mmCIF file of C-alpha atoms in Angstrom:
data_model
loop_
_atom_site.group_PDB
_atom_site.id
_atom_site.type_symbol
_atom_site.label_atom_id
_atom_site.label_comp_id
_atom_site.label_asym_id
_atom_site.label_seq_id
_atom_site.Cartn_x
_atom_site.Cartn_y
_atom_site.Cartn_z
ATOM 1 C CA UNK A 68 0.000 0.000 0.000
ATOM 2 C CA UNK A 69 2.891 2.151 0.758
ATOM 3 C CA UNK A 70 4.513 2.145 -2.236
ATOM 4 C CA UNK A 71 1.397 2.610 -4.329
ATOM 5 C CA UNK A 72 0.628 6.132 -2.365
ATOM 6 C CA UNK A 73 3.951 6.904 -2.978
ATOM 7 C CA UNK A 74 3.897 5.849 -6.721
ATOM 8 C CA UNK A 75 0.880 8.128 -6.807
ATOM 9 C CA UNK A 76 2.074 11.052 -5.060
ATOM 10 C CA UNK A 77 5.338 10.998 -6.797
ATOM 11 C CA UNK A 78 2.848 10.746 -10.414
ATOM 12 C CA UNK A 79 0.807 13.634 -9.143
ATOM 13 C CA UNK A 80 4.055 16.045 -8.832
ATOM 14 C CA UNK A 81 5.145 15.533 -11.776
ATOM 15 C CA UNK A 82 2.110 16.407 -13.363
ATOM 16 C CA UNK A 83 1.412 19.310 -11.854
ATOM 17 C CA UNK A 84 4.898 20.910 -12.716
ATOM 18 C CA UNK A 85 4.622 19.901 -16.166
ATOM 19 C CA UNK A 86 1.607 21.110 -16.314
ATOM 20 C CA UNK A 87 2.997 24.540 -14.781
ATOM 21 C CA UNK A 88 5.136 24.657 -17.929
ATOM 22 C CA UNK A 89 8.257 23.214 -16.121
ATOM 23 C CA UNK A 90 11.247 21.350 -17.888
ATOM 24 C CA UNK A 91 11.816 18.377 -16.221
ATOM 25 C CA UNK A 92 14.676 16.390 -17.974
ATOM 26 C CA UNK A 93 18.333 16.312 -16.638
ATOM 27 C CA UNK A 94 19.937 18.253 -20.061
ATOM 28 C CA UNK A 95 18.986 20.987 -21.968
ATOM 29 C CA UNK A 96 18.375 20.209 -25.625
ATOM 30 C CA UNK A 97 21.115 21.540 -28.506
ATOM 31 C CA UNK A 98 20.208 25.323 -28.729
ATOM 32 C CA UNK A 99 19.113 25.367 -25.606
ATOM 33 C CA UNK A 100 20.816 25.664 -22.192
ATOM 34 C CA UNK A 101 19.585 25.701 -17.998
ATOM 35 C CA UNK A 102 19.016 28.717 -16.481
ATOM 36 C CA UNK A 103 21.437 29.111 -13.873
ATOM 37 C CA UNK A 104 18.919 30.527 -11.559
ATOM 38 C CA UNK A 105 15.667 28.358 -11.983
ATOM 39 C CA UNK A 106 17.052 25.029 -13.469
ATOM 40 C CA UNK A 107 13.858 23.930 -14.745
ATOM 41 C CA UNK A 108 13.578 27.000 -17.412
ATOM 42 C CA UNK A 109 15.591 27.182 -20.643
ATOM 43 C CA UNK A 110 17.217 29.983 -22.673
ATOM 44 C CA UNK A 111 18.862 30.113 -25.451
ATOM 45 C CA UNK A 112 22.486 28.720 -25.520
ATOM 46 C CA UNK A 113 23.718 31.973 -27.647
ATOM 47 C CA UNK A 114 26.769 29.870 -28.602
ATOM 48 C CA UNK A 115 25.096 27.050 -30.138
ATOM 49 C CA UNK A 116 22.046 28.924 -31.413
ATOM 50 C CA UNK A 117 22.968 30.113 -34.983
ATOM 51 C CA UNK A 118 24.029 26.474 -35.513
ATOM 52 C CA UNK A 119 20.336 25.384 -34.614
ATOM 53 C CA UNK A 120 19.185 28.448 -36.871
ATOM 54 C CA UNK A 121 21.130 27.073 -39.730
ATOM 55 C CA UNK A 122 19.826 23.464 -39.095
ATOM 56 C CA UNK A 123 16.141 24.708 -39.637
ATOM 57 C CA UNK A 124 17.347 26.910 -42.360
ATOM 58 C CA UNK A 125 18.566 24.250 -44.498
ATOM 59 C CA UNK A 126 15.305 22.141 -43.919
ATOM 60 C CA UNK A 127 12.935 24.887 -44.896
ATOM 61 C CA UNK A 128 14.504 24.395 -48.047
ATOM 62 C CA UNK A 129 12.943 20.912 -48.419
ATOM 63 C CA UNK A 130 15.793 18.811 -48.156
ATOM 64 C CA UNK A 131 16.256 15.477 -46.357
ATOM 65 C CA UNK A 132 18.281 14.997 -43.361
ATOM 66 C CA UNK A 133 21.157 13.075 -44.908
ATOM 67 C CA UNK A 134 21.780 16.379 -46.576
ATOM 68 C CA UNK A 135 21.507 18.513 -43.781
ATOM 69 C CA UNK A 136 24.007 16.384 -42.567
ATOM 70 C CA UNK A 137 26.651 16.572 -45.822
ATOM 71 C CA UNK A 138 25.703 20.570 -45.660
ATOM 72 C CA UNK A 139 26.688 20.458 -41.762
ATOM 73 C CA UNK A 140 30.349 18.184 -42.249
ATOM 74 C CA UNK A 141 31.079 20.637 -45.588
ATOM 75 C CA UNK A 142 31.051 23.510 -43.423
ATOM 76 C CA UNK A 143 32.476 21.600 -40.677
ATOM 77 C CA UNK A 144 30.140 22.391 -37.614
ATOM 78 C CA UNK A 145 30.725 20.717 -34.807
ATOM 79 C CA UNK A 146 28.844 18.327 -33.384
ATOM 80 C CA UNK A 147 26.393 18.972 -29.976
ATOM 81 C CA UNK A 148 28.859 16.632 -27.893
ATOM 82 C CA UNK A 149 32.013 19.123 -28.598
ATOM 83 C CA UNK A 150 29.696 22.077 -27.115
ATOM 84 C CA UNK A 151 28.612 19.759 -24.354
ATOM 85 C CA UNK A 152 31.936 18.964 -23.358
ATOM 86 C CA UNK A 153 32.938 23.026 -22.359
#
């Protein structure tokens, strides 16, 4: 019985702060990074952000992702674990 109130409770929370609009996963997608002062809200990473403009710039053309990808390695961007790393 304990654990299912618990189980519930622990349910309930979660719903309610997603429901109040807050992030709850451990990282911060590419483009996006933690704010320092309320870690379940995200601004924009400034560093990584024109790369993520780029990205959606390229696919508003129409083109598949395997050539987002060439596009990305010709003008050798790095990849999201490089800015993850600093």
């Amino acid at each position: 019985m304990y654990a299912k109130d618990t189980s519930r409770k622990i349910k309930s929370a979660l719903h309610a702060r997603k429901m109040q609009g807050k992030y709850m996963a451990t990282t911060a997608p590419f483009g996006y990074q933690k704010d320092e002062k309320d870690h379940n809200h995200l601004v924009i990473d400034e560093v990584t952000a024109p790369v993520v403009e780029l990205i959606f710039s390229i696919a508003e053309e129409g083109v598949g992702l395997h050539t987002i990808c060439n596009r990305l390695r010709k003008a050798k961007v790095l990849k999201p674990s490089f800015y993850s790393c600093n």
